[in-house]
CSV table of C-alpha atoms in Angstrom, one decimal:
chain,number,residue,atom,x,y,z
I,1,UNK,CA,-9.5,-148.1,-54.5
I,2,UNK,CA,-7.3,-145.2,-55.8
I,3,UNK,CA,-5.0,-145.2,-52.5
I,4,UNK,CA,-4.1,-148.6,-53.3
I,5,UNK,CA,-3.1,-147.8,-56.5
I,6,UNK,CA,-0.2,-144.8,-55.5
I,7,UNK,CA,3.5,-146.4,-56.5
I,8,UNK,CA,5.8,-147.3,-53.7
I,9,UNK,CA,8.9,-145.1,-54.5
I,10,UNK,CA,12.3,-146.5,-55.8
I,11,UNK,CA,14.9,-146.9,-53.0
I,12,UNK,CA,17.9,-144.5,-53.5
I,13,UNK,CA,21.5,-144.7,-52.0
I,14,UNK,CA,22.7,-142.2,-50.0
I,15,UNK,CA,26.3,-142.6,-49.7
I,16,UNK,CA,27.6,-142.7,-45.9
I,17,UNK,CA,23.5,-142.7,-44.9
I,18,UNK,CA,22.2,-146.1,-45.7
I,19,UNK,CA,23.6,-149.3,-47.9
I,20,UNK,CA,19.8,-150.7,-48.0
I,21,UNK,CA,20.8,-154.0,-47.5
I,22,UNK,CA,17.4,-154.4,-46.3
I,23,UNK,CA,14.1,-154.4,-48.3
I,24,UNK,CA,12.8,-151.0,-47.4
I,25,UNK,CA,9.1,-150.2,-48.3
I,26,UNK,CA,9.0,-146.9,-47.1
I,27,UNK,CA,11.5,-143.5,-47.3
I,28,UNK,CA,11.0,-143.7,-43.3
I,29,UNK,CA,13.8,-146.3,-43.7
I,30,UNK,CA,15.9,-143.9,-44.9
I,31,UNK,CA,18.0,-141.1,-43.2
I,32,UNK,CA,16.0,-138.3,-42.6
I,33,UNK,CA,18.4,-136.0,-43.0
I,34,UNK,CA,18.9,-137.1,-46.4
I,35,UNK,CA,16.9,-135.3,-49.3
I,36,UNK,CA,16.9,-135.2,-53.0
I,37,UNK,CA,16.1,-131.7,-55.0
I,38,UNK,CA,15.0,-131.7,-58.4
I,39,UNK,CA,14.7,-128.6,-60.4
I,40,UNK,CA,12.3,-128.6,-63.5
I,41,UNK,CA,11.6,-125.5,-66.0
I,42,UNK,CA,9.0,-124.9,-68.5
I,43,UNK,CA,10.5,-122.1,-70.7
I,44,UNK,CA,10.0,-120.0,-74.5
I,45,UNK,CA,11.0,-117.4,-76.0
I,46,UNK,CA,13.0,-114.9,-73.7
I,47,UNK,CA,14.0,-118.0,-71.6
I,48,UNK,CA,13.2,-116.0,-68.6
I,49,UNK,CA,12.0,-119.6,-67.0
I,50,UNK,CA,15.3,-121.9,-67.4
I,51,UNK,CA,17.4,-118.8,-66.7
I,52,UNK,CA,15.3,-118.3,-63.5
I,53,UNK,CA,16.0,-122.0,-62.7
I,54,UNK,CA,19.7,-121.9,-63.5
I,55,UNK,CA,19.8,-119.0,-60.7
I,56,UNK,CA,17.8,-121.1,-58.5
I,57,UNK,CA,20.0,-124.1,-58.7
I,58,UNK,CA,23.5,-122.2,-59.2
I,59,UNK,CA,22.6,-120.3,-55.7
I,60,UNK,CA,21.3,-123.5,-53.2
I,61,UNK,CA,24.4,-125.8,-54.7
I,62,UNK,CA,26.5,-122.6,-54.0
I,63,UNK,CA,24.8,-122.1,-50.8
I,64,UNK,CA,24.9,-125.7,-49.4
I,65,UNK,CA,26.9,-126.7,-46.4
I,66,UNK,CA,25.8,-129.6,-44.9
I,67,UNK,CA,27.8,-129.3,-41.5
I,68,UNK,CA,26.1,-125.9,-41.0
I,69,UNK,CA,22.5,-127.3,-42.1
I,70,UNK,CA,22.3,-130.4,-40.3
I,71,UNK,CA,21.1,-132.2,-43.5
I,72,UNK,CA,21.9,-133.6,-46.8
I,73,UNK,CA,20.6,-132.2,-49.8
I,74,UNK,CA,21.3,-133.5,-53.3
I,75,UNK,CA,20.4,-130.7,-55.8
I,76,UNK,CA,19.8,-131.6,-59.4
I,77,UNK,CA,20.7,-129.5,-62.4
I,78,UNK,CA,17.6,-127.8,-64.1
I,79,UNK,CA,16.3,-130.0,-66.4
I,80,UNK,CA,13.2,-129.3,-69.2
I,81,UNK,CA,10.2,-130.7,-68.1
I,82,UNK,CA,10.2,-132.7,-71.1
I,83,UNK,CA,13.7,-134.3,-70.7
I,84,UNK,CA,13.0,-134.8,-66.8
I,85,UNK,CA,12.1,-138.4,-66.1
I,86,UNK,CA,8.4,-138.2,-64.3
I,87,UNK,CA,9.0,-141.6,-63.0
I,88,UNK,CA,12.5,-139.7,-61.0
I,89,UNK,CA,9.5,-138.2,-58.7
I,90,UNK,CA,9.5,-141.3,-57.0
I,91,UNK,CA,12.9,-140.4,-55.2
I,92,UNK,CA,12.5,-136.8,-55.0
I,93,UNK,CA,12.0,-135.2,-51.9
I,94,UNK,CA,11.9,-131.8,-52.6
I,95,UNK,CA,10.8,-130.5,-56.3
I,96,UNK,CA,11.0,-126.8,-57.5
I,97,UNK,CA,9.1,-126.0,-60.6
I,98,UNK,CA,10.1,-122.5,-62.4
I,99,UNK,CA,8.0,-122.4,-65.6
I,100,UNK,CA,5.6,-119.2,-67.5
I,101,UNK,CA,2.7,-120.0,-69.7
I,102,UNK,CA,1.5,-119.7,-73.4
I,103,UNK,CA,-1.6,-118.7,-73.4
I,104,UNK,CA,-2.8,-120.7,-70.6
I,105,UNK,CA,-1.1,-123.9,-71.0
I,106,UNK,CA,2.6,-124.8,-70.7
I,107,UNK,CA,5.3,-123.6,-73.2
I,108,UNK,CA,6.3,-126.2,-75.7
I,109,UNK,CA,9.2,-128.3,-73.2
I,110,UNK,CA,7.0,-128.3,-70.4
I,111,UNK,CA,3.5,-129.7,-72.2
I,112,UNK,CA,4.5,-133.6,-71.5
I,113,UNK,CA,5.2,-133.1,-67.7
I,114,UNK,CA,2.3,-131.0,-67.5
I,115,UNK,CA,0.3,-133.7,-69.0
I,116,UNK,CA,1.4,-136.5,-66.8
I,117,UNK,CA,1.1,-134.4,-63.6
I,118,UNK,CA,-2.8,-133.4,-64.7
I,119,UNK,CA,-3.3,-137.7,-65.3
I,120,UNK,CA,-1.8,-138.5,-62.1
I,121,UNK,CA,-3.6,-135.8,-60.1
I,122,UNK,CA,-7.0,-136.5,-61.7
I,123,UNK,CA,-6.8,-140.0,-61.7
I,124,UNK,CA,-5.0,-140.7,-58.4
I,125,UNK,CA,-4.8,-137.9,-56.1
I,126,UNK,CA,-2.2,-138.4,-53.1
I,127,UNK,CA,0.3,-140.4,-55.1
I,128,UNK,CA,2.9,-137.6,-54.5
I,129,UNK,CA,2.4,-137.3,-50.8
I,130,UNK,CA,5.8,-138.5,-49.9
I,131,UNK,CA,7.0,-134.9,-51.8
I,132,UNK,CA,7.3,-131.4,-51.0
I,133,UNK,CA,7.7,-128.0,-53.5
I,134,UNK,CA,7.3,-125.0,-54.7
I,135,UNK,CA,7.0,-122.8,-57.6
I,136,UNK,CA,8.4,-119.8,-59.1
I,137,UNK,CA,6.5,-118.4,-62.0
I,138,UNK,CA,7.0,-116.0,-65.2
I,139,UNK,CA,4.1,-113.6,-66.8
I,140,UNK,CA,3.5,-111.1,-69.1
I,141,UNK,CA,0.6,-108.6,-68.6
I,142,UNK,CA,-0.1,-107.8,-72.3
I,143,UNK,CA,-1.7,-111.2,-72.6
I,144,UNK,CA,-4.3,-110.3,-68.9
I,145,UNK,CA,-6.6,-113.2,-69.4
I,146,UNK,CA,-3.8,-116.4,-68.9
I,147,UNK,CA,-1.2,-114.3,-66.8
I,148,UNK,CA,0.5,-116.5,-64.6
I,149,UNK,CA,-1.9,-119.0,-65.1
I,150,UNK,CA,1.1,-122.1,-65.6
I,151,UNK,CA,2.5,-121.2,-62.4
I,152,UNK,CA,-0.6,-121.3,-60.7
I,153,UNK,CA,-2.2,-124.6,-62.1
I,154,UNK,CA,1.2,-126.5,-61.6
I,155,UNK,CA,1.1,-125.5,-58.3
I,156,UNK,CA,-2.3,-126.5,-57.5
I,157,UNK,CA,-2.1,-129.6,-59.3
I,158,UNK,CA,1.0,-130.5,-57.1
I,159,UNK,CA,-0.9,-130.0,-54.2
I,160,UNK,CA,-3.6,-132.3,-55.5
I,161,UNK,CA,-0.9,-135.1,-55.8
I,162,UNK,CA,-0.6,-135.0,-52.1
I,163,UNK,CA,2.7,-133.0,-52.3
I,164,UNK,CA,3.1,-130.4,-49.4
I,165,UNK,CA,4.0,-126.6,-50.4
I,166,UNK,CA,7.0,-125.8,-48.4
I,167,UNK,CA,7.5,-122.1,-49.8
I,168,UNK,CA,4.6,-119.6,-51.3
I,169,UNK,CA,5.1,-120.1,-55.0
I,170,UNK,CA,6.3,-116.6,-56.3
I,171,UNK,CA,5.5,-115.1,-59.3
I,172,UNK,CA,8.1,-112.4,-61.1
I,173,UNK,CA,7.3,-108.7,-60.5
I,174,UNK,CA,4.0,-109.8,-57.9
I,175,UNK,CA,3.5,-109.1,-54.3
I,176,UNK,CA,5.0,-111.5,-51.9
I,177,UNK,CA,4.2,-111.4,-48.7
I,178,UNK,CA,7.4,-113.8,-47.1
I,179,UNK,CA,9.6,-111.8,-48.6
I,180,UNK,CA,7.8,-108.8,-48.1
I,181,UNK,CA,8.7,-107.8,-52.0
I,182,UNK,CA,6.0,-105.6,-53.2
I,183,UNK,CA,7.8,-106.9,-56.8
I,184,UNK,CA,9.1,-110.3,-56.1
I,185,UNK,CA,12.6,-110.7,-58.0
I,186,UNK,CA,14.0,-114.3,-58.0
I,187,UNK,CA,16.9,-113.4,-56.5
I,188,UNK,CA,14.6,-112.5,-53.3
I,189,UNK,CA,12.2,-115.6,-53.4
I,190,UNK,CA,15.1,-118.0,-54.1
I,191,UNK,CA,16.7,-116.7,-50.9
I,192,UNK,CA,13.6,-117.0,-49.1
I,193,UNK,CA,12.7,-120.6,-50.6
I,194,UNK,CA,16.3,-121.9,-49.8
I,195,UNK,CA,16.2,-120.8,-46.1
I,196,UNK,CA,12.6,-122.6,-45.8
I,197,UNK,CA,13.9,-125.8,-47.5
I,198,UNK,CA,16.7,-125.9,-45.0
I,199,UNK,CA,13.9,-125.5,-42.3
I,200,UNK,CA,11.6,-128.0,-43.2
I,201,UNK,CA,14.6,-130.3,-44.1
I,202,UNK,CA,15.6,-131.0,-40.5
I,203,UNK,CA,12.8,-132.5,-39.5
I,204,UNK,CA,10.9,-135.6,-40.4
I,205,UNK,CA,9.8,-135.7,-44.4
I,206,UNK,CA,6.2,-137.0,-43.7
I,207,UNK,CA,5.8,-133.9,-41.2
I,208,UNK,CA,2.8,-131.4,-42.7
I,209,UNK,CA,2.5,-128.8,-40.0
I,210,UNK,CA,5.1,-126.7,-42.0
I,211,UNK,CA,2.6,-126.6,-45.1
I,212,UNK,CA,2.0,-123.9,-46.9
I,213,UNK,CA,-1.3,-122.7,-48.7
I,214,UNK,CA,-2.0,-121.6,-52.6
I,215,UNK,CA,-2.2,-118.5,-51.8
I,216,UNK,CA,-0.1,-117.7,-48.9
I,217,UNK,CA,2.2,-115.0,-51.1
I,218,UNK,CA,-0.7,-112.8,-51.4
I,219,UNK,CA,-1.6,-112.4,-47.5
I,220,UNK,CA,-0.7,-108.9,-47.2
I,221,UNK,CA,-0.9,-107.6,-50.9
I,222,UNK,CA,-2.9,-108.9,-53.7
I,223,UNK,CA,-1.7,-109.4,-57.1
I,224,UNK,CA,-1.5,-106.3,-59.4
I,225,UNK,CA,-3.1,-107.9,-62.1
I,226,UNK,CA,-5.8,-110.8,-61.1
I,227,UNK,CA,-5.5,-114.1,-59.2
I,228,UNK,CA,-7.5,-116.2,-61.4
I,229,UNK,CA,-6.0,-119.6,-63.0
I,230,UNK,CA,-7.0,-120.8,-66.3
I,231,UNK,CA,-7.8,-124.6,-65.6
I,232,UNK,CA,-7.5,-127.1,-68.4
I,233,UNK,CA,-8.5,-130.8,-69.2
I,234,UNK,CA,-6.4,-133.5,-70.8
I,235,UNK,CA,-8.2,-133.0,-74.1
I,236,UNK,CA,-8.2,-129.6,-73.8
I,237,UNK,CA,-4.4,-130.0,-73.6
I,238,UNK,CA,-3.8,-132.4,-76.3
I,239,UNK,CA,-5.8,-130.3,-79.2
I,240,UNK,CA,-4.1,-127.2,-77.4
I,241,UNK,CA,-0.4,-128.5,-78.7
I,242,UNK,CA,-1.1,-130.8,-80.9
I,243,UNK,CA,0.6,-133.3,-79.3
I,244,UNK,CA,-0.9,-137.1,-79.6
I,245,UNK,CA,1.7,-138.7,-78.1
I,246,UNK,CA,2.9,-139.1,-74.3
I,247,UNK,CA,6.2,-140.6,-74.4
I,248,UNK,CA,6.6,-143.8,-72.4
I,249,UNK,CA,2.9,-143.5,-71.7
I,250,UNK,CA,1.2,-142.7,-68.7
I,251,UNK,CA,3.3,-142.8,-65.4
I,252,UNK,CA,3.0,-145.3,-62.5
I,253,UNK,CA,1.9,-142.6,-60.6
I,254,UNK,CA,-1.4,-142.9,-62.6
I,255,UNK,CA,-4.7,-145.0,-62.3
I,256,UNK,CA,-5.3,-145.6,-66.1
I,257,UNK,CA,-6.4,-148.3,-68.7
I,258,UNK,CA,-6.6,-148.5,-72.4
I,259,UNK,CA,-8.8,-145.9,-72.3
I,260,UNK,CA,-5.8,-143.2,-72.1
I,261,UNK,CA,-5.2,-144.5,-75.3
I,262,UNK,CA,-8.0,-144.3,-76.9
I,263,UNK,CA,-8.5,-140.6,-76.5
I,264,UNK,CA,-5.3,-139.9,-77.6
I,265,UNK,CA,-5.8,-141.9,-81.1
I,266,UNK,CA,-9.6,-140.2,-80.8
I,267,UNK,CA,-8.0,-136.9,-80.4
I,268,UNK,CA,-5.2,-137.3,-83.5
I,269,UNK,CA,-8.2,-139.0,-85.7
I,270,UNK,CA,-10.1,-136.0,-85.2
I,271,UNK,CA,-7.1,-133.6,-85.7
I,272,UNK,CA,-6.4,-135.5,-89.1
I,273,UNK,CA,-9.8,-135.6,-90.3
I,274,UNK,CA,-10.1,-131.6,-89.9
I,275,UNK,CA,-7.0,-131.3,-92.0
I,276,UNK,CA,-8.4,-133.6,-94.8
I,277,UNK,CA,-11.6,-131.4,-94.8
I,278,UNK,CA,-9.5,-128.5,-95.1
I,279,UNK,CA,-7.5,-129.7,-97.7
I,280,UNK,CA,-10.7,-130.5,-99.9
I,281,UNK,CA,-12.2,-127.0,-99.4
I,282,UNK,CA,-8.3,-125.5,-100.3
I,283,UNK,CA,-8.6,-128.0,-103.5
I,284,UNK,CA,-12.5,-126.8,-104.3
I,285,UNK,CA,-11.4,-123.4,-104.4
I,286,UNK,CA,-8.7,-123.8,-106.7
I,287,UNK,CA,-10.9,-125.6,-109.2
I,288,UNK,CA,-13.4,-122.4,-109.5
């Protein structure tokens, strides 16, 4: 059964909280006052994305006080999603995702993160239920068809991991009904997600009646542009970017056998095998 397959998370230390002396199976063993923010960008060309994040984290480590809050909160520096450890979701309570999209699928730092959140949500939905988040996303309307679409799948595929939505994901420029932005700025919605972290931080982390739904930004004003989301498959994703290898291989959050594998080599011998056809008809044409 898939729910026996979700991966017990590591155990963390929480200086001052808990030595875990003990064998703890469960974060309920933990302070619950204690929680662990991770920041994760998908960005390309204007950077809009990692300077988004870089606001996001330089304002809630600037913001913290924990003898005003009530509860601890260790905030992570914005990492790529490439160069963030998938495995580190594990012993992250809270995640924040600020990423665009290129032409429906993620920008080039984000495409391995994207990859492993898709296997683990298709393959073993739930195994993120310990987690909560939220997303903050980038567009541009020249390209209509994919606008926003990033932000919106990684949002929804978070969901389907079990994670909980603490905060409406906001989308730059687009209605937001929280903040009551008719153009949501990330200066606004980072104020706004902060203050709702802070909230759903004092009580317990397994709690769910603070959830949030998909669409909850749009409840008094729809988006200017369309609220579609472009959906893609695993293969869709690999012959998208080109990219035949997950590094490390699938997470422990997945259900997978060799058969992961398999449709990556597939995928690269099919990639290769177009190239060597090309490269005949290129050589043919010379020749006449």
């Amino acid at each position: 059964m898939r729910s026996a397959m979700r991966r017990l998370p590591r155990l963390a230390t929480v200086e001052g909280r808990c030595s875990c002396h003990d064998r703890c199976t469960s974060r309920q063993a933990f302070s619950s006052s204690s929680h662990q923010v991770s920041i994760v960008y998908g960005s390309f060309c204007q950077d809009n994305s990692l300077m988004d994040a870089e606001h996001i984290g330089e304002y809630m480590q600037t913001h913290f006080d924990s003898t005003e809050t009530g509860a601890e909160f260790r905030i992570s520096d914005p990492i790529e999603g490439d160069q963030f450890d998938f495995e580190a979701l594990g012993d992250t309570d809270y995640l924040i995702v600020s990423t665009s999209s290129c032409l429906g699928f993620p920008p080039s730092n984000f495409i391995d993160f994207s990859h492993q959140l898709k296997l683990a949500a298709a393959t073993n939905p739930g195994c993120l239920d310990h987690m909560r988040h939220t997303v903050w996303g980038n567009g541009d309307e020249r390209w209509r068809a994919t606008y926003m679409s990033m932000p919106r799948y990684v949002d929804r595929l978070l969901e389907e991991c079990g994670s909980t939505r603490f905060y409406a994901r906001g989308e730059s420029g687009e209605p937001h009904a929280p903040t009551g932005a008719d153009g949501c700025s990330v200066e606004e919605w980072t104020t706004g997600a902060w203050k709702a972290m802070l909230e759903s931080g004092r009580g317990d982390k397994t709690n769910r009646a603070l959830a949030v739904s998909w669409d909850a930004l749009w409840d008094y004003q729809s988006s200017r542009v369309h609220r579609d989301v472009t959906e893609w498959g695993l293969q869709d994703l690999v012959r998208q970017t080109r990219r035949y290898v997950l590094p490390g291989g699938p997470s422990s959050f997945a259900a997978v056998g060799p058969e992961h594998g398999k449709m990556m080599a597939n995928l690269r011998a099919e990639e290769e095998e177009k190239y060597r056809l090309y490269q005949e008809q290129m050589l043919a044409r010379r020749k006449k």
